[in-house]
Amino acid sequence: MKTPINKIRNIGITAHIDAGKTTTTERILFYTGRKHKIGSVDDGTTEMDWMDQERDHGITITAAATTCFWQDHEIHLIDTPGHVDFTVEVERSLRVLDGAIALFCAVGGVEPQSETVWRQADRYEVPRIAFINKMDRLGANFFRVIDMMSDQLTTLPLPIQIPIGASDDFEGVIDLIKMKALYWNTNDQGQTYEFCDIPPAMQDEAELAREAMIEEISSQNDELLEKYLENESISEDLIKSAIRSGTLANVFFPIMCGASLRNIGVHPLIDAIVDFLPSPKEVPAIEGIVPNTENVEKREPTEDQPFSALAFKVASDLNVDKIVYCRLYSGVLKKGQVVLNVSKNKKERVMRILQVHANKKENCDQAYPGDIVALVGLKDTTTGDTLASQKHPLLLENIVFPKPVISVAIEPTSESDKSKLDSTIQILMEEDPTFTMEIDKETGQRVISGMGELHLEILTDRMFHEFDVSARIGNLQVAYRETIGTISEGRGKHIHKTEDQGIYGDVILRVEPLPDIVGFEFIDASNETQIPPFYVPTIEKAVKISMLNGILSGYPVQGVKVTLLGGSYHETDSSEIAFEAATAVAFDNAVRKANPILLEPVMQIQVTVPVEHAGQVISDLNSRRAQISQTEDEGQMEIISATISLSETFKYTTDLRSMTKGRGTFTMEFYQYQPLPPSKLNKP
């Protein structure tokens, strides 16, 4: 039976690596009856981490979708990766989700990747509940994490629970809405729990915390505010209503806590998904552009609206060519229906509609607004494409993905393996937009690029084992960039005379560096008498093409503002081709005089090591040109934060394990491009 749209929740779980996302998801699936046994990340028996590579590495690599039911609500849940190399999975998931659970480790708090995914959720204005996990760990500190959220995320945390104890003394939680203590039964894997009176020693603390919560949420409900000011009793329903209003408006974020591995705190978290996160009807109607017009149109999440959906993920499958994961925003989709891929202007037939549970799939005949389903039969659809009714097409906003920063050469071991390698790379590029392949013009080698060393390691491992490709892997290569250091001008002329006709293009450009060494700007400051306006788009396009190959080492150019100052044209001999050629010469001349600079990708790195090994690790980081910004003690561990050149991190995993006897870990994410030091100029 179809679930009413107001009882659907499309949510994701996001966090820093090793915060316990998959463990928490396993408990949610167990307590909602979706599965009958709790899986373990350590044992490789989790439902959502179903890929071999995920079980081998003990991390989530691909966003897995599932559906479960709680209190007559249908919850579509996506467990996203925490490792920065797989940020594409988080980005595309948040694009189609209505709400999210943000997990934080009670020991580590706001870590680099948790900050990254929080900002991603901010960009899509996704309402969130925060769950502070691992309260049973040594060094757990609930209130420190809340302070970190306020300071580092510049957000307003709203504790609706406080913990009873911490570390080995963590026993349960105090619900500030009910003003009751909750304790879980350890004998039945936490399936049952009981409400008790708040421990006398914590009564004052609980009352102060509840007072702070009521004061914060009173702005969301006039009736509650009046009762609060008059010091009258406030009902549980009124409190929940105010919390829901503020959460949906992203005014504040409810904070809960627990220890998923010990089965503590997950039930109230599932309740909170239903109570505080939005249904598809409670988020703003999706907007898109009507093709071939500039008209913006909204689609409400109702069945009587024309069909529209966004393809947010493509996955290969052993039984069919590929599966396309879609979020339906409006209308009804039926099995066998022909839809329009608006992004590519191609018709596609939906052969099957699948309800997905990790890598298990169930057939269904129809899909409705708010549903997240997998479609079979779409041959040309890729990530970010819009699917819509043929009669009422609408183009939704695409998903923007970061550019790869690291590359490696890959070659088939024999001529017969070439086509298999190429087809496998094509499949993986369709699945993952941050994975790309180019042919090196000089060597003819295939060069694959990704978001990090682990990213490429996982992808090449999949090629060998999942697709049975035989290939050789070269050394890792950094994706350098080029920019300029000063302002300069250049002129380019492309003038030829033949017997039949003349060719005439003349362009003057000024180039200047942009402050943050990112982006590109183009300004037309020319006079119409020098260059007619209809040639200006051609010149801008030619500049962009020229920027793909810098003059130092052929790397793409960025962080440049280009101004078209003028030039000249001929009434009969000028053409777009002539101005393209002239622009390429002008840009080359200007850049050569503008102190061209080679840029290298710099990463933010956070290394967690036992205190006794910290000195050696810091010394090693210094030898790798790292700039250490902070060191922080966390019990027996020390957390070292720094920025480091990507080229200095190759094989760091092995070196760190060696230095710390296998106990050190690190996470890393892209920070920015910076000029390569002169001493390294001959070594990219």
PDB file of N, CA and C in Angstrom, residues 291 307 309-311 314 322 324 326 337-350 377-391 393-396 398:
ATOM      1  N   PRO A 291      12.963  24.093 -21.004  1.00  0.00           N
ATOM      2  CA  PRO A 291      13.953  24.098 -22.096  1.00  0.00           C
ATOM      3  C   PRO A 291      13.607  25.103 -23.201  1.00  0.00           C
ATOM      4  N   PHE A 307       5.435  14.637 -14.469  1.00  0.00           N
ATOM      5  CA  PHE A 307       6.550  13.866 -13.904  1.00  0.00           C
ATOM      6  C   PHE A 307       7.868  14.614 -14.036  1.00  0.00           C
ATOM      7  N   ALA A 309      12.102  14.141 -12.284  1.00  0.00           N
ATOM      8  CA  ALA A 309      12.998  13.407 -11.381  1.00  0.00           C
ATOM      9  C   ALA A 309      14.436  13.772 -11.686  1.00  0.00           C
ATOM     10  N   LEU A 310      15.319  13.560 -10.714  1.00  0.00           N
ATOM     11  CA  LEU A 310      16.744  13.812 -10.899  1.00  0.00           C
ATOM     12  C   LEU A 310      17.507  12.507 -10.725  1.00  0.00           C
ATOM     13  N   ALA A 311      18.353  12.178 -11.712  1.00  0.00           N
ATOM     14  CA  ALA A 311      19.239  11.006 -11.607  1.00  0.00           C
ATOM     15  C   ALA A 311      20.465  11.433 -10.798  1.00  0.00           C
ATOM     16  N   VAL A 314      24.614   6.583 -10.833  1.00  0.00           N
ATOM     17  CA  VAL A 314      24.579   5.490 -11.808  1.00  0.00           C
ATOM     18  C   VAL A 314      25.469   4.364 -11.276  1.00  0.00           C
ATOM     19  N   LYS A 322      23.050  -1.167 -16.556  1.00  0.00           N
ATOM     20  CA  LYS A 322      23.300  -0.236 -15.460  1.00  0.00           C
ATOM     21  C   LYS A 322      21.987   0.095 -14.756  1.00  0.00           C
ATOM     22  N   VAL A 324      20.057   3.262 -12.648  1.00  0.00           N
ATOM     23  CA  VAL A 324      20.081   4.701 -12.409  1.00  0.00           C
ATOM     24  C   VAL A 324      19.215   5.002 -11.188  1.00  0.00           C
ATOM     25  N   CYS A 326      17.195   7.460  -8.853  1.00  0.00           N
ATOM     26  CA  CYS A 326      16.477   8.713  -9.097  1.00  0.00           C
ATOM     27  C   CYS A 326      15.672   9.132  -7.881  1.00  0.00           C
ATOM     28  N   GLN A 337       7.121   3.142 -18.987  1.00  0.00           N
ATOM     29  CA  GLN A 337       6.864   4.510 -19.466  1.00  0.00           C
ATOM     30  C   GLN A 337       8.071   5.069 -20.220  1.00  0.00           C
ATOM     31  N   VAL A 338       7.794   5.847 -21.288  1.00  0.00           N
ATOM     32  CA  VAL A 338       8.844   6.557 -22.013  1.00  0.00           C
ATOM     33  C   VAL A 338       8.939   7.962 -21.434  1.00  0.00           C
ATOM     34  N   VAL A 339      10.137   8.337 -20.991  1.00  0.00           N
ATOM     35  CA  VAL A 339      10.348   9.666 -20.411  1.00  0.00           C
ATOM     36  C   VAL A 339      11.399  10.405 -21.239  1.00  0.00           C
ATOM     37  N   LEU A 340      11.526  11.696 -20.981  1.00  0.00           N
ATOM     38  CA  LEU A 340      12.511  12.505 -21.696  1.00  0.00           C
ATOM     39  C   LEU A 340      13.689  12.798 -20.786  1.00  0.00           C
ATOM     40  N   ASN A 341      14.889  12.453 -21.250  1.00  0.00           N
ATOM     41  CA  ASN A 341      16.101  12.918 -20.576  1.00  0.00           C
ATOM     42  C   ASN A 341      16.317  14.348 -21.054  1.00  0.00           C
ATOM     43  N   VAL A 342      15.890  15.311 -20.232  1.00  0.00           N
ATOM     44  CA  VAL A 342      15.895  16.719 -20.646  1.00  0.00           C
ATOM     45  C   VAL A 342      17.322  17.218 -20.841  1.00  0.00           C
ATOM     46  N   SER A 343      18.256  16.748 -20.018  1.00  0.00           N
ATOM     47  CA  SER A 343      19.652  17.207 -20.099  1.00  0.00           C
ATOM     48  C   SER A 343      20.273  16.862 -21.443  1.00  0.00           C
ATOM     49  N   LYS A 344      19.900  15.709 -22.011  1.00  0.00           N
ATOM     50  CA  LYS A 344      20.484  15.277 -23.282  1.00  0.00           C
ATOM     51  C   LYS A 344      19.477  15.307 -24.429  1.00  0.00           C
ATOM     52  N   ASN A 345      18.242  15.686 -24.107  1.00  0.00           N
ATOM     53  CA  ASN A 345      17.164  15.743 -25.109  1.00  0.00           C
ATOM     54  C   ASN A 345      17.002  14.402 -25.832  1.00  0.00           C
ATOM     55  N   LYS A 346      16.961  13.335 -25.024  1.00  0.00           N
ATOM     56  CA  LYS A 346      16.786  11.987 -25.580  1.00  0.00           C
ATOM     57  C   LYS A 346      15.666  11.265 -24.842  1.00  0.00           C
ATOM     58  N   LYS A 347      14.925  10.430 -25.580  1.00  0.00           N
ATOM     59  CA  LYS A 347      13.861   9.647 -24.969  1.00  0.00           C
ATOM     60  C   LYS A 347      14.455   8.372 -24.359  1.00  0.00           C
ATOM     61  N   GLU A 348      13.923   7.993 -23.197  1.00  0.00           N
ATOM     62  CA  GLU A 348      14.381   6.787 -22.504  1.00  0.00           C
ATOM     63  C   GLU A 348      13.154   5.992 -22.046  1.00  0.00           C
ATOM     64  N   ARG A 349      13.241   4.665 -22.148  1.00  0.00           N
ATOM     65  CA  ARG A 349      12.137   3.828 -21.668  1.00  0.00           C
ATOM     66  C   ARG A 349      12.527   3.183 -20.331  1.00  0.00           C
ATOM     67  N   VAL A 350      11.653   3.347 -19.335  1.00  0.00           N
ATOM     68  CA  VAL A 350      11.872   2.756 -18.018  1.00  0.00           C
ATOM     69  C   VAL A 350      11.371   1.315 -18.053  1.00  0.00           C
ATOM     70  N   GLY A 377      16.986   0.321 -17.709  1.00  0.00           N
ATOM     71  CA  GLY A 377      16.605   0.542 -19.104  1.00  0.00           C
ATOM     72  C   GLY A 377      17.036   1.883 -19.654  1.00  0.00           C
ATOM     73  N   LEU A 378      17.580   2.747 -18.810  1.00  0.00           N
ATOM     74  CA  LEU A 378      17.999   4.082 -19.262  1.00  0.00           C
ATOM     75  C   LEU A 378      19.426   3.994 -19.804  1.00  0.00           C
ATOM     76  N   LYS A 379      19.559   4.101 -21.106  1.00  0.00           N
ATOM     77  CA  LYS A 379      20.866   3.872 -21.741  1.00  0.00           C
ATOM     78  C   LYS A 379      21.767   5.099 -21.723  1.00  0.00           C
ATOM     79  N   ASP A 380      21.184   6.292 -21.867  1.00  0.00           N
ATOM     80  CA  ASP A 380      21.993   7.503 -22.028  1.00  0.00           C
ATOM     81  C   ASP A 380      22.031   8.386 -20.791  1.00  0.00           C
ATOM     82  N   THR A 381      21.329   8.004 -19.750  1.00  0.00           N
ATOM     83  CA  THR A 381      21.238   8.857 -18.557  1.00  0.00           C
ATOM     84  C   THR A 381      22.475   8.704 -17.679  1.00  0.00           C
ATOM     85  N   THR A 382      23.009   9.841 -17.236  1.00  0.00           N
ATOM     86  CA  THR A 382      24.174   9.856 -16.343  1.00  0.00           C
ATOM     87  C   THR A 382      23.860  10.724 -15.124  1.00  0.00           C
ATOM     88  N   THR A 383      24.785  10.739 -14.174  1.00  0.00           N
ATOM     89  CA  THR A 383      24.585  11.478 -12.929  1.00  0.00           C
ATOM     90  C   THR A 383      24.296  12.953 -13.196  1.00  0.00           C
ATOM     91  N   GLY A 384      23.248  13.457 -12.549  1.00  0.00           N
ATOM     92  CA  GLY A 384      22.897  14.873 -12.683  1.00  0.00           C
ATOM     93  C   GLY A 384      21.871  15.167 -13.755  1.00  0.00           C
ATOM     94  N   ASP A 385      21.503  14.163 -14.561  1.00  0.00           N
ATOM     95  CA  ASP A 385      20.521  14.377 -15.635  1.00  0.00           C
ATOM     96  C   ASP A 385      19.108  14.493 -15.056  1.00  0.00           C
ATOM     97  N   THR A 386      18.299  15.289 -15.743  1.00  0.00           N
ATOM     98  CA  THR A 386      16.891  15.433 -15.371  1.00  0.00           C
ATOM     99  C   THR A 386      16.033  14.537 -16.251  1.00  0.00           C
ATOM    100  N   LEU A 387      15.105  13.813 -15.633  1.00  0.00           N
ATOM    101  CA  LEU A 387      14.106  13.039 -16.361  1.00  0.00           C
ATOM    102  C   LEU A 387      12.756  13.725 -16.156  1.00  0.00           C
ATOM    103  N   ALA A 388      11.971  13.824 -17.223  1.00  0.00           N
ATOM    104  CA  ALA A 388      10.697  14.538 -17.117  1.00  0.00           C
ATOM    105  C   ALA A 388       9.702  14.012 -18.135  1.00  0.00           C
ATOM    106  N   SER A 389       8.456  14.450 -17.981  1.00  0.00           N
ATOM    107  CA  SER A 389       7.399  14.141 -18.936  1.00  0.00           C
ATOM    108  C   SER A 389       7.761  14.709 -20.306  1.00  0.00           C
ATOM    109  N   GLN A 390       7.481  13.949 -21.359  1.00  0.00           N
ATOM    110  CA  GLN A 390       7.795  14.428 -22.711  1.00  0.00           C
ATOM    111  C   GLN A 390       6.998  15.686 -23.064  1.00  0.00           C
ATOM    112  N   LYS A 391       5.767  15.742 -22.586  1.00  0.00           N
ATOM    113  CA  LYS A 391       4.910  16.887 -22.923  1.00  0.00           C
ATOM    114  C   LYS A 391       5.210  18.113 -22.070  1.00  0.00           C
ATOM    115  N   PRO A 393       8.482  19.129 -20.328  1.00  0.00           N
ATOM    116  CA  PRO A 393       9.880  19.007 -19.897  1.00  0.00           C
ATOM    117  C   PRO A 393      10.288  20.129 -18.943  1.00  0.00           C
ATOM    118  N   LEU A 394      11.181  19.806 -18.044  1.00  0.00           N
ATOM    119  CA  LEU A 394      11.715  20.774 -17.087  1.00  0.00           C
ATOM    120  C   LEU A 394      13.141  20.375 -16.765  1.00  0.00           C
ATOM    121  N   LEU A 395      14.071  21.323 -16.814  1.00  0.00           N
ATOM    122  CA  LEU A 395      15.484  21.038 -16.550  1.00  0.00           C
ATOM    123  C   LEU A 395      15.826  21.474 -15.132  1.00  0.00           C
ATOM    124  N   LEU A 396      16.136  20.503 -14.259  1.00  0.00           N
ATOM    125  CA  LEU A 396      16.498  20.801 -12.876  1.00  0.00           C
ATOM    126  C   LEU A 396      17.977  21.158 -12.784  1.00  0.00           C
ATOM    127  N   ASN A 398      21.734  21.007 -12.117  1.00  0.00           N
ATOM    128  CA  ASN A 398      22.646  19.862 -12.135  1.00  0.00           C
ATOM    129  C   ASN A 398      23.419  19.779 -10.823  1.00  0.00           C
TER     130      ASN A 398
END
